[in-house]
Coordinates of C-alpha atoms and ligand atoms in Angstrom, one line a residue:
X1 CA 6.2 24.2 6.7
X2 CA 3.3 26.0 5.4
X3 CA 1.6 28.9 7.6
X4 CA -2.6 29.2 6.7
X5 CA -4.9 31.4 8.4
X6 CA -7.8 29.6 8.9
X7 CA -9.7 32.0 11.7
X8 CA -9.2 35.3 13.0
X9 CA -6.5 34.8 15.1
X10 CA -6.1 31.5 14.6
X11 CA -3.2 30.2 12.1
X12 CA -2.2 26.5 10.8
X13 CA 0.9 25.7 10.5
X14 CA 1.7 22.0 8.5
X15 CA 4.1 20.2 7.1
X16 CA 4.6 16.8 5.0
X17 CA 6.8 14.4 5.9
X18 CA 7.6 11.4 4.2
X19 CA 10.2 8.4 4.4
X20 CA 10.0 7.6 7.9
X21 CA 8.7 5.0 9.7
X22 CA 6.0 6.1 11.9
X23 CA 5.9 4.9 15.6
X24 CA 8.9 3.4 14.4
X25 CA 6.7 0.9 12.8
X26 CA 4.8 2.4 10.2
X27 CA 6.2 2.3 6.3
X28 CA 3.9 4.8 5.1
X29 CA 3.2 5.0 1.4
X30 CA 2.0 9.1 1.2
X31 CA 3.9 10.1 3.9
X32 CA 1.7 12.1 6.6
X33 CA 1.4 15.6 7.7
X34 CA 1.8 17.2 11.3
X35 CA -0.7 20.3 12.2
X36 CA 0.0 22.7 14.9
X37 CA -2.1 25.5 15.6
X38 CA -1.4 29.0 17.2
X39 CA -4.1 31.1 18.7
X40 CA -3.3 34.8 19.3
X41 CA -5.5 36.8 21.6
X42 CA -3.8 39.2 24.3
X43 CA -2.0 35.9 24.9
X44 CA -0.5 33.4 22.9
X45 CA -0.6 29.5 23.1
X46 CA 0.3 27.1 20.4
X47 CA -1.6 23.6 19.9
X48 CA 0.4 20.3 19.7
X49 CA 3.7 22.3 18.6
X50 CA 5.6 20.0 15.4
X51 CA 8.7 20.4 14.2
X52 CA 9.1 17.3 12.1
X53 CA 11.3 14.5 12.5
X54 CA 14.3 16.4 11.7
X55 CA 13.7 17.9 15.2
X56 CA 14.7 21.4 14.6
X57 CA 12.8 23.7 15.9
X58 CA 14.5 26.8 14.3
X59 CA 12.4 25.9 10.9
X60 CA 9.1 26.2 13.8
X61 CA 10.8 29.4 14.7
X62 CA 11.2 30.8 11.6
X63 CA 7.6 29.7 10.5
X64 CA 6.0 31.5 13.0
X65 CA 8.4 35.1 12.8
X66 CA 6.9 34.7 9.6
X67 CA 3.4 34.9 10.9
X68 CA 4.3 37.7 13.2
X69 CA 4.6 35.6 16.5
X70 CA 7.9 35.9 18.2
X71 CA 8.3 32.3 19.9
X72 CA 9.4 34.5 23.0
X73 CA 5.9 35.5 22.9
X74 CA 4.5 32.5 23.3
X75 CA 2.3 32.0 26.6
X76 CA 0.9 28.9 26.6
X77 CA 2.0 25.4 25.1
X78 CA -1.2 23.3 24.6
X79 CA -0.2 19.8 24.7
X80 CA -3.4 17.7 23.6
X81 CA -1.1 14.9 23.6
X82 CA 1.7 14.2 24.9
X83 CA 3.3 11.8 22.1
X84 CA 6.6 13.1 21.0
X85 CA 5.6 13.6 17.4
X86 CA 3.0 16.4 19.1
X87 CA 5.6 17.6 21.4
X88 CA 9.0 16.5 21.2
X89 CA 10.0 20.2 20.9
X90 CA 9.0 21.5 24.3
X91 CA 12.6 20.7 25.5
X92 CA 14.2 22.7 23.2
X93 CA 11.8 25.4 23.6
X94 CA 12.9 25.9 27.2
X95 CA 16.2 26.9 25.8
X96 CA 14.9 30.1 24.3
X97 CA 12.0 31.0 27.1
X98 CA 11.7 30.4 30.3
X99 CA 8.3 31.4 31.4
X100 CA 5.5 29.5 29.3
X101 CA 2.8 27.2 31.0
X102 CA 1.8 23.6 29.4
X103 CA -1.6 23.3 29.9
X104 CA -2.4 19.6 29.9
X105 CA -4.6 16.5 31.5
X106 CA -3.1 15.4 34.5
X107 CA -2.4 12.1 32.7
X108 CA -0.4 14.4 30.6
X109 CA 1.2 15.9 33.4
X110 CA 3.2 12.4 34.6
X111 CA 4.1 11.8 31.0
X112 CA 5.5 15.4 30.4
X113 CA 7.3 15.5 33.5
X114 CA 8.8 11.7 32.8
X115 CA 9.4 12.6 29.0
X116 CA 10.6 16.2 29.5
X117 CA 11.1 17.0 33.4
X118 CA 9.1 19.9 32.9
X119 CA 7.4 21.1 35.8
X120 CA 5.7 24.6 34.3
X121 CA 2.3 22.7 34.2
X122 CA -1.1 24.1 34.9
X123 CA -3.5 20.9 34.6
X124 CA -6.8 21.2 33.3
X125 CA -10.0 18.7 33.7
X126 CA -13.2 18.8 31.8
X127 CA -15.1 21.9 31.0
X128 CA -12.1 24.2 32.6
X129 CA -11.3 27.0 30.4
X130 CA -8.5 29.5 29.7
X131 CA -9.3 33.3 28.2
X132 CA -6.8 34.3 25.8
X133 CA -8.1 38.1 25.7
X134 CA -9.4 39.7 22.7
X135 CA -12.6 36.9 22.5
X136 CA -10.4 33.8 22.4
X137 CA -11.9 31.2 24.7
X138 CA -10.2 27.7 24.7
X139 CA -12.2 24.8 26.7
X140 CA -10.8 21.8 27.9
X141 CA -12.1 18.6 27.4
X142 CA -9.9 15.2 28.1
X143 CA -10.5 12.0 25.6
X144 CA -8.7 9.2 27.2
X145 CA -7.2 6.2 25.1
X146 CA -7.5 8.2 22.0
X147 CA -4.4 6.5 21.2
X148 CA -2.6 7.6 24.7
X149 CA -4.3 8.0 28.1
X150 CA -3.5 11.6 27.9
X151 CA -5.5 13.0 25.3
X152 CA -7.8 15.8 25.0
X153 CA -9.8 17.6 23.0
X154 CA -9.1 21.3 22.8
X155 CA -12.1 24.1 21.8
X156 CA -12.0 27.7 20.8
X157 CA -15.3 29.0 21.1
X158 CA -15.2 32.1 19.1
X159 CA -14.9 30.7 15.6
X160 CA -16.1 27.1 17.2
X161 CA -13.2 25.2 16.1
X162 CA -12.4 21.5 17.9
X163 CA -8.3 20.9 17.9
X164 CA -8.9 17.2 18.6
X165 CA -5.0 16.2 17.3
X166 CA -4.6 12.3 16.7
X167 CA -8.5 12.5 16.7
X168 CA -10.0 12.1 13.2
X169 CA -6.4 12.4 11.7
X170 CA -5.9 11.0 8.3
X171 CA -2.3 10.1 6.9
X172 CA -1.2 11.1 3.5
X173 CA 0.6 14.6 2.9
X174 CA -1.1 17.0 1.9
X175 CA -0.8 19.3 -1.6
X176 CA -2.0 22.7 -1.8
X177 CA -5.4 22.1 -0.6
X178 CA -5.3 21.9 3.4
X179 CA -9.4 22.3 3.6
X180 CA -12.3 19.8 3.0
X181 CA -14.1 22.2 0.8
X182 CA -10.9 22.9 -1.5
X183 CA -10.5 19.2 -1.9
X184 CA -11.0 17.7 -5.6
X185 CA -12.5 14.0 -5.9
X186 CA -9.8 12.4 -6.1
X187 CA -8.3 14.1 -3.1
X188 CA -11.4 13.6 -1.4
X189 CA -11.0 9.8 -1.9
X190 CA -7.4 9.5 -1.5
X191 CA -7.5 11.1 2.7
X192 CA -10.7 8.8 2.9
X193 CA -8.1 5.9 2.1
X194 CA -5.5 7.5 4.1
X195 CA -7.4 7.7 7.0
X196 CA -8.5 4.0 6.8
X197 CA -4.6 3.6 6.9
X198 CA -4.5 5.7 9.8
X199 CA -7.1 4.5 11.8
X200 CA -6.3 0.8 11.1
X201 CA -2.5 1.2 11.7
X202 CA -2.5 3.8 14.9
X203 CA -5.9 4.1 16.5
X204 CA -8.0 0.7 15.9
X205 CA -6.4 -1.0 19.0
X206 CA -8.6 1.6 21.1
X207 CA -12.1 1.8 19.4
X208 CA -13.7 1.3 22.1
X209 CA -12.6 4.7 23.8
X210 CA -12.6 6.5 19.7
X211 CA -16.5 5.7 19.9
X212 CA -16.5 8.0 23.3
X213 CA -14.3 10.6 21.3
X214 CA -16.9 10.4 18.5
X215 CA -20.1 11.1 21.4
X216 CA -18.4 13.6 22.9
X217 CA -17.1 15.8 19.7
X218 CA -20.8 15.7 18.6
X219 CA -22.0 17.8 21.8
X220 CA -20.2 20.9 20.1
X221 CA -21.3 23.3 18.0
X222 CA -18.2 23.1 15.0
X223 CA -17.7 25.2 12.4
X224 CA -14.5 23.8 12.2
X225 CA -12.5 20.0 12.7
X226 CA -8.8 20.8 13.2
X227 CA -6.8 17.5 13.8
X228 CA -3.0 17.2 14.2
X229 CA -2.9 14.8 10.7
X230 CA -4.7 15.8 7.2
X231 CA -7.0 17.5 6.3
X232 CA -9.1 20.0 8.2
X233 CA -13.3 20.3 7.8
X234 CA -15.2 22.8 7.9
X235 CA -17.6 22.1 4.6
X236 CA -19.0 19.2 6.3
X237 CA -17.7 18.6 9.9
X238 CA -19.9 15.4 9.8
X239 CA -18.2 14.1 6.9
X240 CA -15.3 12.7 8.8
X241 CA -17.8 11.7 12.0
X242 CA -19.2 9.7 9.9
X243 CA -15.9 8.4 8.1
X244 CA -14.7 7.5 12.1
X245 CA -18.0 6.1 13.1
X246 CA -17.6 3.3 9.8
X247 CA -14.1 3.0 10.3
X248 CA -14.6 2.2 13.9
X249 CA -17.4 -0.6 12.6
X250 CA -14.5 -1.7 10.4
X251 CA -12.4 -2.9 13.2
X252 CA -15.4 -5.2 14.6
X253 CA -15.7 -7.2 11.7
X254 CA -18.0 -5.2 8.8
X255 CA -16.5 -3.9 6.0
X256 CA -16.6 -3.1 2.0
X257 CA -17.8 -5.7 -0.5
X258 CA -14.3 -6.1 -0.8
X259 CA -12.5 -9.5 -0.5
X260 CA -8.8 -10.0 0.9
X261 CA -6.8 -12.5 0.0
X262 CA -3.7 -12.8 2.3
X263 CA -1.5 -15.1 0.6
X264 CA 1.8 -16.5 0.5
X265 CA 3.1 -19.7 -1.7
X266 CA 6.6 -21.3 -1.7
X267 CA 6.3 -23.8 -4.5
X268 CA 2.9 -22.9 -6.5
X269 CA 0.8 -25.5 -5.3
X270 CA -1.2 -23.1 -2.8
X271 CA -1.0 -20.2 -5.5
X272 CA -2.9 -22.8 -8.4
X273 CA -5.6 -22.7 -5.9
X274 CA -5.7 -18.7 -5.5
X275 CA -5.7 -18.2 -8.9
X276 CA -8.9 -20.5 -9.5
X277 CA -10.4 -18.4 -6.4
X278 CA -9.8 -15.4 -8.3
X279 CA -11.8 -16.6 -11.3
X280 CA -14.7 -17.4 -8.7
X281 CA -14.5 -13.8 -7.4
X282 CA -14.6 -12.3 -10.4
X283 CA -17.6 -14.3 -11.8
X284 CA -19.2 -13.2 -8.3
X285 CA -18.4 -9.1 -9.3
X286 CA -16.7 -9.0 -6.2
X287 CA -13.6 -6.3 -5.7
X288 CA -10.3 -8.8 -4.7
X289 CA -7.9 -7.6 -3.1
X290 CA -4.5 -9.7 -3.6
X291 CA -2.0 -9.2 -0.4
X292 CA 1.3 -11.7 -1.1
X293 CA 3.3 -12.0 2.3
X294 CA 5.8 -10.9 3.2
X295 CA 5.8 -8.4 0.0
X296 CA 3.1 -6.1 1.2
X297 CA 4.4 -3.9 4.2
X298 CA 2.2 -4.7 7.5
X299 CA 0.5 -0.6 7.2
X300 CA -0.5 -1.7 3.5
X301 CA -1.7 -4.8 5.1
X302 CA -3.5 -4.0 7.8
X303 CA -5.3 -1.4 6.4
X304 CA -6.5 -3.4 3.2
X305 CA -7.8 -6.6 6.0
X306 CA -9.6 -3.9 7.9
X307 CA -11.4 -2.1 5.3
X308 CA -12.7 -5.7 3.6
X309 CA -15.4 -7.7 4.7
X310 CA -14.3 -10.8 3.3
X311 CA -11.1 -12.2 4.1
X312 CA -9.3 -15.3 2.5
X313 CA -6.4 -16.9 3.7
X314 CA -4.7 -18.5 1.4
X315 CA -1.4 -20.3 2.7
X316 CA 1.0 -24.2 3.3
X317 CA 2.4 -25.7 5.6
X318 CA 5.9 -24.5 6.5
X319 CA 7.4 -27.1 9.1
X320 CA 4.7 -27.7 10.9
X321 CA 3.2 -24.7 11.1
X322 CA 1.6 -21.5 9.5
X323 CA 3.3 -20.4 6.3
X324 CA 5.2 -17.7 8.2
X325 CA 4.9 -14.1 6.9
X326 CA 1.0 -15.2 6.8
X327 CA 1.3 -16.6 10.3
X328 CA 3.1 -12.9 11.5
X329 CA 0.5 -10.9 9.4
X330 CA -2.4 -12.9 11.5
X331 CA -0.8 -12.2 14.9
X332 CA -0.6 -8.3 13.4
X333 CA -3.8 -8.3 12.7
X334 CA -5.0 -10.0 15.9
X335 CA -3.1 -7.3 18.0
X336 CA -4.8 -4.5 16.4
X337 CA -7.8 -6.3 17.5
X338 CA -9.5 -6.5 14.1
X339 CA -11.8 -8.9 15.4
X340 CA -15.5 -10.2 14.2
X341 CA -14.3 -11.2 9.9
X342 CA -16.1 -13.3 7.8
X343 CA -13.0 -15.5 6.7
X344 CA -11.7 -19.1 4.8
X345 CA -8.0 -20.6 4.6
X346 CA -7.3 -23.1 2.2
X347 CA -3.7 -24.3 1.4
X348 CA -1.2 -27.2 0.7
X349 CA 0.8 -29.8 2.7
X350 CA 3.5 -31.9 2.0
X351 CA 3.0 -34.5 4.8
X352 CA 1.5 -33.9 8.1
X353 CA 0.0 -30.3 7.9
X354 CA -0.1 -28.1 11.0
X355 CA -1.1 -24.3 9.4
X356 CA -4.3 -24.7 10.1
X357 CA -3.5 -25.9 14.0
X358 CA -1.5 -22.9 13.9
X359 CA -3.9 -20.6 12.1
X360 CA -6.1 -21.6 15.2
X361 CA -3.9 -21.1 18.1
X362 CA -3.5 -17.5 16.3
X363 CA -6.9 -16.6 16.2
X364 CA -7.8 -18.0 20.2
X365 CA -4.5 -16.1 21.4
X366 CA -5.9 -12.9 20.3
X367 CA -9.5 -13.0 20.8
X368 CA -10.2 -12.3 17.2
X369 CA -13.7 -14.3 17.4
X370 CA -13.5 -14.2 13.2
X371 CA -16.6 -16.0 11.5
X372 CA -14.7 -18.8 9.6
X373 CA -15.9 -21.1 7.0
X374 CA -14.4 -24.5 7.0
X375 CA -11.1 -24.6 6.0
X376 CA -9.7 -27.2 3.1
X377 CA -6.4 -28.0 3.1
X378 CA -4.6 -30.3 0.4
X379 CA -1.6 -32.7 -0.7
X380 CA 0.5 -30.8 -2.9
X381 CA -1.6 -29.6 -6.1
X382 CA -5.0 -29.0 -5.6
X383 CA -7.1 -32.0 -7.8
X384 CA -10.5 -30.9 -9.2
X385 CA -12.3 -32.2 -6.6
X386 CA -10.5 -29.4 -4.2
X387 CA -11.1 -26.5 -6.4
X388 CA -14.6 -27.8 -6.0
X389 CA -14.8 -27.4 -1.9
X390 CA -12.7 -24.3 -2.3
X391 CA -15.4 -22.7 -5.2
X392 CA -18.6 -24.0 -2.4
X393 CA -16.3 -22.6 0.2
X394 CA -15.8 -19.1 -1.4
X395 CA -19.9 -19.1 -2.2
X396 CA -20.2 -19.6 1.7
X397 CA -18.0 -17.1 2.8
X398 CA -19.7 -14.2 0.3
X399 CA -23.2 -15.0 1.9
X400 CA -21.1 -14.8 5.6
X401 CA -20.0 -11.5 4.6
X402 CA -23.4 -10.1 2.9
X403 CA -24.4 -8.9 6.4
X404 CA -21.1 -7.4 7.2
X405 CA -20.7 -5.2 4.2
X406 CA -20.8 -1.2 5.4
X407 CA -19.2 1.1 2.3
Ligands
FMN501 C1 10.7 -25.2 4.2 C2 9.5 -26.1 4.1 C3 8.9 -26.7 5.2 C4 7.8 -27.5 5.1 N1 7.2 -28.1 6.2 C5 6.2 -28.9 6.1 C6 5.6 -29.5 7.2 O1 6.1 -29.3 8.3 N2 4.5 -30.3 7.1 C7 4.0 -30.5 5.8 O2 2.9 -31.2 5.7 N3 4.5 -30.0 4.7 C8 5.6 -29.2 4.8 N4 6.2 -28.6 3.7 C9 5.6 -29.0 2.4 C10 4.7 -27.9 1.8 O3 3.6 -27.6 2.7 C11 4.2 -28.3 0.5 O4 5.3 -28.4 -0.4 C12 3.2 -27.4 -0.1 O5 2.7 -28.0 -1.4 C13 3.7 -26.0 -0.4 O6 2.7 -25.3 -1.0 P1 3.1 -23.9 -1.8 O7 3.8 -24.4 -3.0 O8 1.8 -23.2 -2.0 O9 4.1 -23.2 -0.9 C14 7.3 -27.8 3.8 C15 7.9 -27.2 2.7 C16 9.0 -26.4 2.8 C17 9.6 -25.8 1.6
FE2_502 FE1 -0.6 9.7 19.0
FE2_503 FE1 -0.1 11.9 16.3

């Protein structure tokens, strides 16, 4: 755990963690960090408290003894969200102090109180506000469905700081550089990536409500955007408004002028047909992306369909139905609503086909009203004739995406 001051006052503490599946889901390829943020006026109150996924809060402990906070000092617990990875330590704190307040939303409270059995709450609604002493104001402001129903955004007003935790959160760990303005290019590029990951694998289900976030976090003045994952801003607060406001375009349908293929091939027959695709694509100076099911894990896979505004699907028949790692990476991406693609399936059949039936019924099921072209689908190896539909198909599907493409 690393301890940074980043205000008067106001200290981040941060750590990486890596080889774990996150939400129990999530294989995540950089890892991620977890924030927490402590606030010292006269009183004390930590912000969405971590203590990794080891769960020892002694390594909290000692971090903060080490910043000259005695966890016995510790007035307030500030739970901006109640998911255990922000709080899964408040039961353990109640073994070494007995008389702190969570200050929470009242959708929070039910949660802590079903999670925890805590009753020490003092719920807060918009606007309310709590003085710390010594010029430390924090402001209350809740941000439903950002990710739970809980959430809120929490502001400090005397160094203008938002601590809007799972809110413009980014996975990948982070180095030694923790702030936007200490970034190199390549880190720079690297959390942009990480937070398409992020947004696309955790938060795209609820863009609808992440737009509302996004309004809201522009009423405040900000000198500084301090979420509970990656990187913190205070160069350019807009920078990662602006990331969230593309990303959350992203999950209705636009994208980079990127193509995706999401492939899978038993035999060959399907794959003969990908690679000629390829050769179309690159002739067209359009980036491919090549996603081979089930080899790609589903957070790799997600996040490369969501960022891209062109998405092939290239897959057979497997009795009777949709090659299946393709057919379980559609209903994947059709949960995570990722609606509104420009897209085209081709693929091989043996005898009677049925992918594409199935392709259909996944695509209806989950509402993901994706722009296709029409599909082509043929007996074993593809003949001349269907690399030809497939080339006029690819053609059709670029001028599709042309008005999708946001970078
Ligand atoms: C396990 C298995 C199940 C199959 N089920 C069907 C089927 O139900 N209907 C059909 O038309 N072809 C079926 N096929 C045939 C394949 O769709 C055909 O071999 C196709 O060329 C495979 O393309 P690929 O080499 O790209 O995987 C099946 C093949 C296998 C190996
Ligand atoms: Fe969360
Ligand atoms: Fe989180």
């Amino acid at each position: 755990m690393e301890k940074i001051k980043i205000a008067d006052g106001i200290h981040l503490l941060t750590m990486n963690v890596e080889d774990i599946l996150f939400e129990g889901v999530w294989k995540l390829a950089n890892g991620v960090t977890l924030n927490s943020y402590i606030v010292k006026g006269e009183k004390t109150a930590i912000i969405d408290g971590v203590i990794g996924w080891d769960g020892v809060p002694e390594t909290l402990y000692k971090n903060l003894a080490d910043i000259d906070v005695d966890p016995k000092d510790i007035d307030y617990l500030i739970v901006n969200h109640m998911e255990p990875d922000h709080s899964g330590w408040i039961e353990n704190f109640e073994k070494i102090k007995n008389d702190f307040t969570i200050v929470c939303t009242e959708k929070a409270a039910k949660l802590v109180t079903s999670f925890y059995g805590n009753e020490r709450l003092k719920i807060v609604k918009e606007g309310d506000t709590l003085d710390l002493g010594n010029g430390k104001v924090l402001s209350f402001h809740p941000v439903p469905n950002v990710h739970w129903p809980d959430t809120m955004y929490t502001y400090e007003s005397s160094s203008k700081t938002l601590f809007c935790c799972d809110m413009y959160g980014s996975f990948g760990k982070m180095g030694e550089h923790h702030f936007d303005d200490e970034m190199t290019d390549e880190e720079v590029e690297f959390f942009e990536n990480e937070g398409i990951r992020y947004y696309s694998n955790v938060m795209t289900t609820f863009t609808p409500m992440l737009r509302r976030a996004i309004e809201k976090s522009k009423e405040f003045e900000l000198n500084l955007i301090a979420p509970g994952h990656g990187p913190l801003y205070r160069k350019n607060t807009n920078k990662i408004i602006n990331d969230y406001t593309r990303f959350s375009k992203y999950a209705e349908g636009a994208g980079k002028n990127e193509i995706t293929i999401l492939w899978g091939s038993m035999y060959g027959m399907t794959k003969k047909a990908i690679t000629y695709a390829e050769k179309i694509l690159e002739r067209e100076g359009i980036k491919v992306n090549s996603l081979e099911m089930p080899l790609n894990t589903d957070s790799e896979m997600i996040a490369t369909v969501f960022r891209s505004a062109g998405i092939i699907i290239a897959a057979p028949t497997y009795e009777y139905k949709l090659f299946p790692p393709v057919a379980a990476a559609m209903d994947e991406i059709g949960r995570k609503k990722i609606t509104g693609k420009a897209a085209f399936r081709f693929g091989s059949y043996g005898w009677s086909g049925g992918a594409e039936k199935e392709l259909n019924e996944i695509v209806e099921r989950n509402r993901m009203k994706w722009d296709f072209v029409e599909s082509i689908e043929f007996e074993g190896s593809p003949k001349q004739e269907d690399l030809d539909k497939i080339e006029a198909g690819i053609m059709e599907l670029i001028q599709k995406m042309k008005e999708k493409i946001v970078e």
